[in-house]
PDB file of C-alpha atoms in Angstrom:
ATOM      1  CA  UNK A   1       3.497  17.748   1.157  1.00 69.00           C
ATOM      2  CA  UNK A   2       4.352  18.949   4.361  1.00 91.00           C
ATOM      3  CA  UNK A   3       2.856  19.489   8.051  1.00 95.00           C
ATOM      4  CA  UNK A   4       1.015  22.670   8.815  1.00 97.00           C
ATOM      5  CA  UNK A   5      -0.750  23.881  11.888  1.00 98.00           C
ATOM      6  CA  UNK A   6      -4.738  23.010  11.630  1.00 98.00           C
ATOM      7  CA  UNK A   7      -7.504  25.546  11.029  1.00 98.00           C
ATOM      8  CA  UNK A   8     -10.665  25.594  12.684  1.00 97.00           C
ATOM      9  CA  UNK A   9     -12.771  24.561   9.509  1.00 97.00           C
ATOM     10  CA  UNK A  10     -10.258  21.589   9.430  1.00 97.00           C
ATOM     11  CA  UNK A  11     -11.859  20.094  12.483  1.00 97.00           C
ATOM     12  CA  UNK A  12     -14.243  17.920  11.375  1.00 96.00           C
ATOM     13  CA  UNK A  13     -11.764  16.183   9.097  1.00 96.00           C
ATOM     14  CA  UNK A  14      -9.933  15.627  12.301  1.00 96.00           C
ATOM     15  CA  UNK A  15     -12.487  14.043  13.837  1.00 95.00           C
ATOM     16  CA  UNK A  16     -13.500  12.129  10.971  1.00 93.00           C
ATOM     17  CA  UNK A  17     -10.034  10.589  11.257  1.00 92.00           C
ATOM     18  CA  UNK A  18     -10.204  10.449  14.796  1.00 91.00           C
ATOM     19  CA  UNK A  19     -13.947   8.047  14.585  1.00 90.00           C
ATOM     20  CA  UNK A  20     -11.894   5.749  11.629  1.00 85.00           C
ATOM     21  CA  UNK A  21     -10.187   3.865  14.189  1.00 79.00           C
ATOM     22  CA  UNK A  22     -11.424   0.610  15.886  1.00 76.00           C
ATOM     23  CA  UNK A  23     -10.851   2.345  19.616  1.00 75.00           C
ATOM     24  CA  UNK A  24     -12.136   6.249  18.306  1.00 75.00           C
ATOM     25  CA  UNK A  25     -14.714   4.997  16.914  1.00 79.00           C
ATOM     26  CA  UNK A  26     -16.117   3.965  20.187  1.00 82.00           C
ATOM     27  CA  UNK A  27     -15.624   7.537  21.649  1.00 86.00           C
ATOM     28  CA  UNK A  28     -16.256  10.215  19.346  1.00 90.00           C
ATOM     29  CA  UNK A  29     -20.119  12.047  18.143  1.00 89.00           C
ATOM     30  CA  UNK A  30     -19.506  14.051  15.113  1.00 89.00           C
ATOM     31  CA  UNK A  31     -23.438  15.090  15.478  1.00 92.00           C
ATOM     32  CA  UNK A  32     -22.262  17.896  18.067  1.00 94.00           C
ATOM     33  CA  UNK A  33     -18.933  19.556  16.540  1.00 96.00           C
ATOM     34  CA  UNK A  34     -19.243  22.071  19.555  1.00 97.00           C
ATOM     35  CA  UNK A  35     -17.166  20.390  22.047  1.00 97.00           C
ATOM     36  CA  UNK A  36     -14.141  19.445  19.313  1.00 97.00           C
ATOM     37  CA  UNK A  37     -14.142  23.155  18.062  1.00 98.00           C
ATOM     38  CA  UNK A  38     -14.244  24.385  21.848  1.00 97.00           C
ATOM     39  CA  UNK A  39     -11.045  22.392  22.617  1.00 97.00           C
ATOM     40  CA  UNK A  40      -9.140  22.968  19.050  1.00 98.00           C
ATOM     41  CA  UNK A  41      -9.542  27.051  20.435  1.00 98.00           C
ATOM     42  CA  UNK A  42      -8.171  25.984  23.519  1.00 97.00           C
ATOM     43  CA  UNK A  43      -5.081  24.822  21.877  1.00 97.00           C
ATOM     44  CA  UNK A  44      -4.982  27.331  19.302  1.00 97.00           C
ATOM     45  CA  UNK A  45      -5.205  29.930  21.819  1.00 95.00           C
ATOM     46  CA  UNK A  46      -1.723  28.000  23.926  1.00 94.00           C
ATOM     47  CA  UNK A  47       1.334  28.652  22.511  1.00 93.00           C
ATOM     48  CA  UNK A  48       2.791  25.304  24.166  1.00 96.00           C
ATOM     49  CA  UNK A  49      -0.047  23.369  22.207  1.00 97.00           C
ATOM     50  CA  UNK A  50      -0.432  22.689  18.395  1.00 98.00           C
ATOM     51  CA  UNK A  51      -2.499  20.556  16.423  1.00 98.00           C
ATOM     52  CA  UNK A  52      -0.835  19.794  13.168  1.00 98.00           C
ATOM     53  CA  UNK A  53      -2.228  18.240   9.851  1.00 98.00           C
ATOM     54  CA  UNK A  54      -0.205  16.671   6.731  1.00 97.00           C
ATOM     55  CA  UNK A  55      -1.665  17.889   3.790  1.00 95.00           C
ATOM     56  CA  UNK A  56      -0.541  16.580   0.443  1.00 94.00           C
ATOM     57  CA  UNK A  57      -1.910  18.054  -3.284  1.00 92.00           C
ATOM     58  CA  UNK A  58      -4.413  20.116  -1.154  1.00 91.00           C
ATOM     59  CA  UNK A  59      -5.783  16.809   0.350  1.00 94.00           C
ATOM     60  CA  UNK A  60      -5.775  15.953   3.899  1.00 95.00           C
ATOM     61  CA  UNK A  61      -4.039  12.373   4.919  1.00 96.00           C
ATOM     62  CA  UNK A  62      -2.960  13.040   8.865  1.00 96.00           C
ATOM     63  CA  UNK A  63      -3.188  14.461  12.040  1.00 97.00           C
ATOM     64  CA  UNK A  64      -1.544  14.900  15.711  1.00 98.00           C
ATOM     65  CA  UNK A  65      -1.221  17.184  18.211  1.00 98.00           C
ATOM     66  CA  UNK A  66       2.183  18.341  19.726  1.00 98.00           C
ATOM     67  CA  UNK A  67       2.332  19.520  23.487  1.00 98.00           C
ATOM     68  CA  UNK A  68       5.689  21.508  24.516  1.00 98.00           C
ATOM     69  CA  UNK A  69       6.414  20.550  28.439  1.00 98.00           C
ATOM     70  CA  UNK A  70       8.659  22.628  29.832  1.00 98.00           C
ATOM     71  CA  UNK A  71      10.117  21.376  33.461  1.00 97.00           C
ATOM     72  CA  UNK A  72      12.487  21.236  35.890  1.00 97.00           C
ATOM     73  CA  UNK A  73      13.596  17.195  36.036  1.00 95.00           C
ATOM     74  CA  UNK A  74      16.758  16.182  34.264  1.00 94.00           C
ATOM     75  CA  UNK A  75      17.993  19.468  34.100  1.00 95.00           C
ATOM     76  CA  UNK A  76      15.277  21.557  33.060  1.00 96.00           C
ATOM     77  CA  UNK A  77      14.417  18.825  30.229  1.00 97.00           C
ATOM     78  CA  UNK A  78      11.690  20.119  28.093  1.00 98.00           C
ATOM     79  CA  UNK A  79       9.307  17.172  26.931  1.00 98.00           C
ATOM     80  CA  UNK A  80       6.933  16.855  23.750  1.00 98.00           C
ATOM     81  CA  UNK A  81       4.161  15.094  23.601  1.00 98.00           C
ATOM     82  CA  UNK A  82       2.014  13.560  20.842  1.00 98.00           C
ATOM     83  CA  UNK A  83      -1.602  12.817  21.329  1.00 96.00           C
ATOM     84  CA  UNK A  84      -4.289  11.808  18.416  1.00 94.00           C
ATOM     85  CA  UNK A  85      -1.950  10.306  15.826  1.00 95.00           C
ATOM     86  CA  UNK A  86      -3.984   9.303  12.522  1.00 94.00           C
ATOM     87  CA  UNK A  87      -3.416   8.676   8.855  1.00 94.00           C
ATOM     88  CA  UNK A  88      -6.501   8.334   6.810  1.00 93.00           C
ATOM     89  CA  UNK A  89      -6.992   3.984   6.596  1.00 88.00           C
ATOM     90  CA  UNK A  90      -7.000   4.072   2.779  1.00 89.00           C
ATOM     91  CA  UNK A  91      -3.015   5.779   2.587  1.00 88.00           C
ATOM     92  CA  UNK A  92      -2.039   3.557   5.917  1.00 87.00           C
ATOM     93  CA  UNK A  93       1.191   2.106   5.144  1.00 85.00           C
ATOM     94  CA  UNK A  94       2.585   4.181   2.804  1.00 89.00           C
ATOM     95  CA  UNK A  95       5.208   6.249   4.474  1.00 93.00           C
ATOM     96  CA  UNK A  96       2.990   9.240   5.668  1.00 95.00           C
ATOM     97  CA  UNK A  97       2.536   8.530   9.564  1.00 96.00           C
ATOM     98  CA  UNK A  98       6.677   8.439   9.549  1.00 97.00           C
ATOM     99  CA  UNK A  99       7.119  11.635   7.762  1.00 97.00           C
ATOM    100  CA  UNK A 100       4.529  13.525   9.899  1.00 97.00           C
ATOM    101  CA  UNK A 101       6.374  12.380  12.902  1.00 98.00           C
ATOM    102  CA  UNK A 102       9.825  12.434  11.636  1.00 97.00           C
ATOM    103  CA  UNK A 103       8.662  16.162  10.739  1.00 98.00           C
ATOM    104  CA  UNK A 104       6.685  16.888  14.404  1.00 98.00           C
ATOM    105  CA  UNK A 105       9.975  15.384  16.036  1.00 98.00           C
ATOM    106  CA  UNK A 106      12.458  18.037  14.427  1.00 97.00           C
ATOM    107  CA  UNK A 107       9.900  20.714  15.219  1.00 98.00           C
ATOM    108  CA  UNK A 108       9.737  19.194  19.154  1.00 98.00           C
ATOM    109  CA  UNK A 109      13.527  20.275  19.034  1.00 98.00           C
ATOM    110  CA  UNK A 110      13.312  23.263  17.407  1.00 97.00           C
ATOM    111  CA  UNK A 111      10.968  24.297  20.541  1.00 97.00           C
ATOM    112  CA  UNK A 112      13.286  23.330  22.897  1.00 97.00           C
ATOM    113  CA  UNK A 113      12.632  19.670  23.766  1.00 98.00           C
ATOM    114  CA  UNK A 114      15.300  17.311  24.628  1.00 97.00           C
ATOM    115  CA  UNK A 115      12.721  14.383  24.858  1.00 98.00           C
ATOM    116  CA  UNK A 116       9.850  12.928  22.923  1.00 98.00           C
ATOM    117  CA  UNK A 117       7.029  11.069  24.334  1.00 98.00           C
ATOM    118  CA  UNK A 118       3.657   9.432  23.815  1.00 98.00           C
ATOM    119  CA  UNK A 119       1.347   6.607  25.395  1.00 97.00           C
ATOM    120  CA  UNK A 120      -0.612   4.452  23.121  1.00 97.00           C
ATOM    121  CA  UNK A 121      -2.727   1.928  23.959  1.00 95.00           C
ATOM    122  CA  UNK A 122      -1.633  -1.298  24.575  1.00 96.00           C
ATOM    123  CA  UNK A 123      -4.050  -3.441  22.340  1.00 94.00           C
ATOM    124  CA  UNK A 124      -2.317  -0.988  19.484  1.00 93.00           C
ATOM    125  CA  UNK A 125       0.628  -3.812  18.858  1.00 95.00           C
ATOM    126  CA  UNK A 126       1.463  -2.097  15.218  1.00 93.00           C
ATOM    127  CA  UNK A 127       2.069   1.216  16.558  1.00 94.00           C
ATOM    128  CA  UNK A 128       4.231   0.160  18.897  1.00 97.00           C
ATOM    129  CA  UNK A 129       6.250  -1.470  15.904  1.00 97.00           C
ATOM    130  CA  UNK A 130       5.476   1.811  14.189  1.00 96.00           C
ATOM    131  CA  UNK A 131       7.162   4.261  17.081  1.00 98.00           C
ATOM    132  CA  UNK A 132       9.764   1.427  17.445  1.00 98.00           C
ATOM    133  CA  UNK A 133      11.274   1.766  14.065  1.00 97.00           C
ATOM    134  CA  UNK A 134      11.442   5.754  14.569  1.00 97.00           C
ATOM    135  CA  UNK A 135      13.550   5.094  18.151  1.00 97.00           C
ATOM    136  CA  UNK A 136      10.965   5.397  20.865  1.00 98.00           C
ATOM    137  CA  UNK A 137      11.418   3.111  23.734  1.00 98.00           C
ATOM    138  CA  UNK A 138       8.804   1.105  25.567  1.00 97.00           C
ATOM    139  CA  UNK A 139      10.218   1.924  28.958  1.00 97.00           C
ATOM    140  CA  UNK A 140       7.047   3.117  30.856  1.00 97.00           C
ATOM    141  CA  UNK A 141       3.558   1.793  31.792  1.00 98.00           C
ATOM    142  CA  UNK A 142       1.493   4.473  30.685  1.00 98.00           C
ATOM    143  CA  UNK A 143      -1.743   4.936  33.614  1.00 98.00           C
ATOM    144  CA  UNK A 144      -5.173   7.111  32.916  1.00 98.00           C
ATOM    145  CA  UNK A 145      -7.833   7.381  35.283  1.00 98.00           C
ATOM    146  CA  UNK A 146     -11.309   9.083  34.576  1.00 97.00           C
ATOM    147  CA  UNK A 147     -11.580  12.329  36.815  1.00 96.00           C
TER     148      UNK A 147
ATOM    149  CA  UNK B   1      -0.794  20.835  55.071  1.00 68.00           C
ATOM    150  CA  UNK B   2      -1.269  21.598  51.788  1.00 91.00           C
ATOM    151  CA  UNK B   3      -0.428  21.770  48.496  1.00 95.00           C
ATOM    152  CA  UNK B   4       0.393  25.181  46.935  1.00 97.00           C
ATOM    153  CA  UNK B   5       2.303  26.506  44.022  1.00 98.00           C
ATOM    154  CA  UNK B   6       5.876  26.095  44.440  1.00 98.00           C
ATOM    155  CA  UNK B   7       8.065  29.492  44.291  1.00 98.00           C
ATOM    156  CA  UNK B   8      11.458  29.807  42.611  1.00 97.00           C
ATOM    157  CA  UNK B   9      13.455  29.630  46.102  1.00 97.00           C
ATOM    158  CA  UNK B  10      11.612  25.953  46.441  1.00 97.00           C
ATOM    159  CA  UNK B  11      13.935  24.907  43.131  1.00 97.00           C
ATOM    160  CA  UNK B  12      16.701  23.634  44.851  1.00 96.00           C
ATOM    161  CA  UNK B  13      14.638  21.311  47.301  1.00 96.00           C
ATOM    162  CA  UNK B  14      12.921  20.261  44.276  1.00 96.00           C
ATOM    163  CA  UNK B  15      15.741  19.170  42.963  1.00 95.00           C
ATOM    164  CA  UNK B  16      17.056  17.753  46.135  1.00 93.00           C
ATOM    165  CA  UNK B  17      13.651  15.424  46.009  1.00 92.00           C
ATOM    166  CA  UNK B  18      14.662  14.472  42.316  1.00 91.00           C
ATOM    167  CA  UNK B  19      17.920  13.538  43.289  1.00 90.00           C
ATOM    168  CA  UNK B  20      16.811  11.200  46.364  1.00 85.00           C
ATOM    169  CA  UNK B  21      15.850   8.532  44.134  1.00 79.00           C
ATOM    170  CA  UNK B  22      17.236   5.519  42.425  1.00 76.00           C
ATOM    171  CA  UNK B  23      17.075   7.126  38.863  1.00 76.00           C
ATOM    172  CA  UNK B  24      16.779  10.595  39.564  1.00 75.00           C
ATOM    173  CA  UNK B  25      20.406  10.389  41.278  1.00 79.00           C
ATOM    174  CA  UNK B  26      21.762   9.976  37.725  1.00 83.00           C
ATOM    175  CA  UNK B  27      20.525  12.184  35.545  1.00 86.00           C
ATOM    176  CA  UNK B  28      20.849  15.370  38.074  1.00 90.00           C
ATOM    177  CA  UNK B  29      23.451  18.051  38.452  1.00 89.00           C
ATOM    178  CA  UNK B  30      23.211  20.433  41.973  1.00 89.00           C
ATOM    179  CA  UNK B  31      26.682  21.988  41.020  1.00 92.00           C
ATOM    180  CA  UNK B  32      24.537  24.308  38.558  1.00 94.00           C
ATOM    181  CA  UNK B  33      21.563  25.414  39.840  1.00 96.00           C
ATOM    182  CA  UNK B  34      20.514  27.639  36.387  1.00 97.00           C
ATOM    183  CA  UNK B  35      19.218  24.745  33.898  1.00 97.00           C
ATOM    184  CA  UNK B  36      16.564  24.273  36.839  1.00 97.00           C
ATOM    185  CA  UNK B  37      15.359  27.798  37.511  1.00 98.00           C
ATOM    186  CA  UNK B  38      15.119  27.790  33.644  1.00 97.00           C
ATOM    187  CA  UNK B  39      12.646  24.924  33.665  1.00 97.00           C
ATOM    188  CA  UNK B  40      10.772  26.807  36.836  1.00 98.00           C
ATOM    189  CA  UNK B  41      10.939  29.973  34.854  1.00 98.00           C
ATOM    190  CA  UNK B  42       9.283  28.373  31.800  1.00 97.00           C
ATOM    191  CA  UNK B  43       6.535  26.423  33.994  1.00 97.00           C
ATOM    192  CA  UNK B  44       5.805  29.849  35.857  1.00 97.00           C
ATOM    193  CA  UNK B  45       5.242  31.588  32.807  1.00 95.00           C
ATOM    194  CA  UNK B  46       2.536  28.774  31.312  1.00 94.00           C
ATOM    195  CA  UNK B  47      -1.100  28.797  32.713  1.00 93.00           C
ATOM    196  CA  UNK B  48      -1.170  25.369  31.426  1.00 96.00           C
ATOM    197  CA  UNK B  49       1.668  24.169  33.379  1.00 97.00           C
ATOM    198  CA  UNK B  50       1.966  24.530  37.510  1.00 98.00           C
ATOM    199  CA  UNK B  51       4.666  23.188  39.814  1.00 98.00           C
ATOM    200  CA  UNK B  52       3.270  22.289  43.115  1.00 98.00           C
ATOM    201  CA  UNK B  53       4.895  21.365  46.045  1.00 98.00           C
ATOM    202  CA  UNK B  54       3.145  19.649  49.235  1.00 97.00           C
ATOM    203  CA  UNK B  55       3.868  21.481  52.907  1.00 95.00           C
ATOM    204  CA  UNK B  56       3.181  20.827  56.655  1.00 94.00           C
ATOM    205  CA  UNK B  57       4.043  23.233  59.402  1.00 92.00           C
ATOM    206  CA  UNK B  58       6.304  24.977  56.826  1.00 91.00           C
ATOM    207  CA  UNK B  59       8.389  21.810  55.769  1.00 94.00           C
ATOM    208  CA  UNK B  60       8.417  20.736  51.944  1.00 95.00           C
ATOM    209  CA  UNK B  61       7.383  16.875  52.057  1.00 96.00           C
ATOM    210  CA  UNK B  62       6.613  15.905  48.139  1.00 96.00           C
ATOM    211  CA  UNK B  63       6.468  17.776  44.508  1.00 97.00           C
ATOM    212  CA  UNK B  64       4.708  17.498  41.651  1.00 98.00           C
ATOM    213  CA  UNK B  65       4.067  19.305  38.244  1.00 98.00           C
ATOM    214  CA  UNK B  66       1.225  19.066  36.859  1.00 98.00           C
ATOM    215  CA  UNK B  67       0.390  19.918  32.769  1.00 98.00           C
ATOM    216  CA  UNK B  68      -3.044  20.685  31.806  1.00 98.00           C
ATOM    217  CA  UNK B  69      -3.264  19.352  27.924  1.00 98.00           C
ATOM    218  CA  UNK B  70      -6.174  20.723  26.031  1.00 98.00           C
ATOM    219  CA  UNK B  71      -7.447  18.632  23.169  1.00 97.00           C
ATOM    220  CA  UNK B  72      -9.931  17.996  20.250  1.00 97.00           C
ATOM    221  CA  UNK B  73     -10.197  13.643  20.962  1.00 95.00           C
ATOM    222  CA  UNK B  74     -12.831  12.531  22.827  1.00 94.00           C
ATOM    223  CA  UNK B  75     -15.144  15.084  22.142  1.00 95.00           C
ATOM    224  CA  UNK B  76     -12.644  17.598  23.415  1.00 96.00           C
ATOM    225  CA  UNK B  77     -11.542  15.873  26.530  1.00 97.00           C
ATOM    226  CA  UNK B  78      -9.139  18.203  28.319  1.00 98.00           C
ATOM    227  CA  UNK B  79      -6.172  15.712  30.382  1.00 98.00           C
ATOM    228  CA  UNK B  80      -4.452  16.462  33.427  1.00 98.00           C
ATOM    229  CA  UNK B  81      -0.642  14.871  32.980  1.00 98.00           C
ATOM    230  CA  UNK B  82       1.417  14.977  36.977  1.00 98.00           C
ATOM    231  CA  UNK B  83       5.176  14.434  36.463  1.00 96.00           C
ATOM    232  CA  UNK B  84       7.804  14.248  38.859  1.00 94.00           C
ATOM    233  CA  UNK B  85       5.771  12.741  41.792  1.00 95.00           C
ATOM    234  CA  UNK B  86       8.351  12.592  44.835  1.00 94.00           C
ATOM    235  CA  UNK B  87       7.386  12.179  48.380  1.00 94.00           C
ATOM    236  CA  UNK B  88      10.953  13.064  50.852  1.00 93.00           C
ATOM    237  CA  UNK B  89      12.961   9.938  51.901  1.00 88.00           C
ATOM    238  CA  UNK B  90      12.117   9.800  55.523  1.00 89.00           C
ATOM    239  CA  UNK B  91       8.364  10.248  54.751  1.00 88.00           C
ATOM    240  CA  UNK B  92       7.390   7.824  52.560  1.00 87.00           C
ATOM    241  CA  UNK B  93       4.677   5.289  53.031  1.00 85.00           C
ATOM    242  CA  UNK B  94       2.800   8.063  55.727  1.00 89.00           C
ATOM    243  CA  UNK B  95      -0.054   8.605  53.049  1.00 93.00           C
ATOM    244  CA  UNK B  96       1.425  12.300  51.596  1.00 95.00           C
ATOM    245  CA  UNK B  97       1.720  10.875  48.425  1.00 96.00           C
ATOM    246  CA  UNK B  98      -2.115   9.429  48.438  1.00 97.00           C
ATOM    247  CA  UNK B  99      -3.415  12.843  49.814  1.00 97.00           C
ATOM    248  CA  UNK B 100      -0.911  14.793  47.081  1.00 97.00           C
ATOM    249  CA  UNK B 101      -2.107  13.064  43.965  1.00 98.00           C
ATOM    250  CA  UNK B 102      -5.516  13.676  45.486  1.00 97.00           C
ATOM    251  CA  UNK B 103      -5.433  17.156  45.930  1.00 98.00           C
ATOM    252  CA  UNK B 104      -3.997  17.268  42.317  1.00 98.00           C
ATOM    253  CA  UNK B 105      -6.888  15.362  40.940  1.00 98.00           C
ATOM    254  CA  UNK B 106      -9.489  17.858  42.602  1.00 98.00           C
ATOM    255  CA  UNK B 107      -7.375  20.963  40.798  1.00 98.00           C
ATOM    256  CA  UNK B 108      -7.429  19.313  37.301  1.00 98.00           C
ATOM    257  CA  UNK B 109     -10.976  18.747  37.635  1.00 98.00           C
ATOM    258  CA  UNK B 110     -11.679  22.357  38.526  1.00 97.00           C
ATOM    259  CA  UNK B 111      -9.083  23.283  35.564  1.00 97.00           C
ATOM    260  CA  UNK B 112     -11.493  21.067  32.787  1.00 97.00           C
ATOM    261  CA  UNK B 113      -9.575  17.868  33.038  1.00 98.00           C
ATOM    262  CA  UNK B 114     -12.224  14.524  33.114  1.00 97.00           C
ATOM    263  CA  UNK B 115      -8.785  11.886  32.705  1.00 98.00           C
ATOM    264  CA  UNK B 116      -5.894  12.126  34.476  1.00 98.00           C
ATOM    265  CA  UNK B 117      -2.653  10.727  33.209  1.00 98.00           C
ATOM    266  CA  UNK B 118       0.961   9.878  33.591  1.00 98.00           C
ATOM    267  CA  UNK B 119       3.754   7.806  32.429  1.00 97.00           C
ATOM    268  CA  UNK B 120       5.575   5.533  35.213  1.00 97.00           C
ATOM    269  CA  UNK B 121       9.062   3.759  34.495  1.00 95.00           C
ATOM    270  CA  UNK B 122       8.114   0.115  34.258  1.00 96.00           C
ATOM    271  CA  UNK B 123      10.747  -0.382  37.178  1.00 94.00           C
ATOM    272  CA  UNK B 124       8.795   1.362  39.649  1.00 93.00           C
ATOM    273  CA  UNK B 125       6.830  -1.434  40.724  1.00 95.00           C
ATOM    274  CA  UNK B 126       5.660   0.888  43.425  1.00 93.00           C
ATOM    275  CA  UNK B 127       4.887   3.302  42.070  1.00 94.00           C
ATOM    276  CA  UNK B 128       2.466   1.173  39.894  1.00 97.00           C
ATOM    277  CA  UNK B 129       0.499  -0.285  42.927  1.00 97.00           C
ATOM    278  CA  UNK B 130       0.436   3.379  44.206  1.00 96.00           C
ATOM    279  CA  UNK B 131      -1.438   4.594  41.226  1.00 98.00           C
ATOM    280  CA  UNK B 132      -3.175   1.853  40.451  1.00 98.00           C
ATOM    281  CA  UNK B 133      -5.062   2.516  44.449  1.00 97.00           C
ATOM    282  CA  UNK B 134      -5.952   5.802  43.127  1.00 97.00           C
ATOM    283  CA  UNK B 135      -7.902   4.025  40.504  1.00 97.00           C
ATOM    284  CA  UNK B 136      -5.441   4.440  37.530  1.00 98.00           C
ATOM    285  CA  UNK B 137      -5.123   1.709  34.866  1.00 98.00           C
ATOM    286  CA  UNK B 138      -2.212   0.465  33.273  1.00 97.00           C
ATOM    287  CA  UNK B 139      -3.640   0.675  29.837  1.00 97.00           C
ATOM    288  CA  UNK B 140      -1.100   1.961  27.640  1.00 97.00           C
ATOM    289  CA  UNK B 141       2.524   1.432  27.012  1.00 98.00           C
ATOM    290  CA  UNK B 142       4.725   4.569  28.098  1.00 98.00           C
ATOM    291  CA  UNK B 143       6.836   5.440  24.792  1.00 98.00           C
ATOM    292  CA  UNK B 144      10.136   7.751  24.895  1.00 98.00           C
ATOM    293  CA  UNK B 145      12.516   9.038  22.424  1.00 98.00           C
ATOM    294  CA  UNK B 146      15.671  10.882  22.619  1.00 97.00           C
ATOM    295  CA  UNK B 147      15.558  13.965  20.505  1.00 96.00           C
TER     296      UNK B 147
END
């Protein structure tokens, strides 16, 4: 078992998990894979962006993407980011969605970064428990706003 | 006025700006200037990541960085992250900050970005009525981790 960078033809597993989710499911079209493969090149193609997938016996059971941030704050603190964190709903519970991040967090420092960070939304109670119990703090108010 | 891209003799004033602040003041360092040109260095050299700073009649008033995160979510909705929003002491409250973020919001737009985020300390009471005027939500909880 272990987390490896995604592949292009592992995309619409990726959004498959992304749709199982009470707020994805809302958001996501999986009858036009054009603009998911259009913005997993765009990552592929940045070396401060990777999307990652935990693969175990050949099957697929997680995803996230990790963002490197360099900057110039805290003395030159580097930051990473994840976004899109998912383990498939029937292995929920089991362990994998703290490996994958106990494994994307040693990889953050490898990189460089001092600092890990992540929003999630705040109707998602359990993953707040969840990131708890691996030693992130709930010390910001996390804002969006549609462009 | 304007913003533009910030050169690497604009680092110390950018760091002067982090400083003037009631938590910047204690996690910066002015007596060593190189962990911050480091961080510039590393933005400079990302397309994905730009330092800006904001100018009238050739006097720095505000920073801010801005990351452009790519992603496969959302039918590959593209985000535009600012961090390190500071408007200079003496200027606060004369609207720089308002026209700032919104000159920022036009250049993610142009860059692919359709959300705009960031991640405000829930102290900055503020700073959450600021953003919250540019029609940002508080939606999700702001989670950090020391690495």
């Amino acid at each position: 078992m272990a987390l490896r960078e995604a592949r292009r033809d592992d995309v619409r597993w990726i959004v498959e998990m992304l749709i199982d989710d009470d707020l994805g499911k809302t958001r996501e079209d999986l009858s036009d894979l054009a603009p998911y493969l259009a913005g997993f090149d765009a990552i592929a193609a940045d070396p401060f962006n990777t999307q990652y997938v935990w693969e175990e016996n050949g099957e697929l059971l997680g995803c996230l993407q990790l963002t490197v941030i360099p900057g110039i704050g805290q003395r030159g603190l580097w930051r990473g980011q994840v976004e899109g964190v998912r383990v498939k709903g029937t292995r929920r519970g089991s362990g994998i969605g703290r490996k994958m991040m106990q494994a994307v967090m040693a990889i953050a420092r490898e990189k460089g970064c001092a600092q890990m960070q992540l929003t999630t939304n705040k109707a998602r109670k359990d993953a707040q428990r969840f990131y708890g119990q691996l030693g992130f703090e709930m010390s910001h108010e996390g804002m969006k706003a549609k462009l």
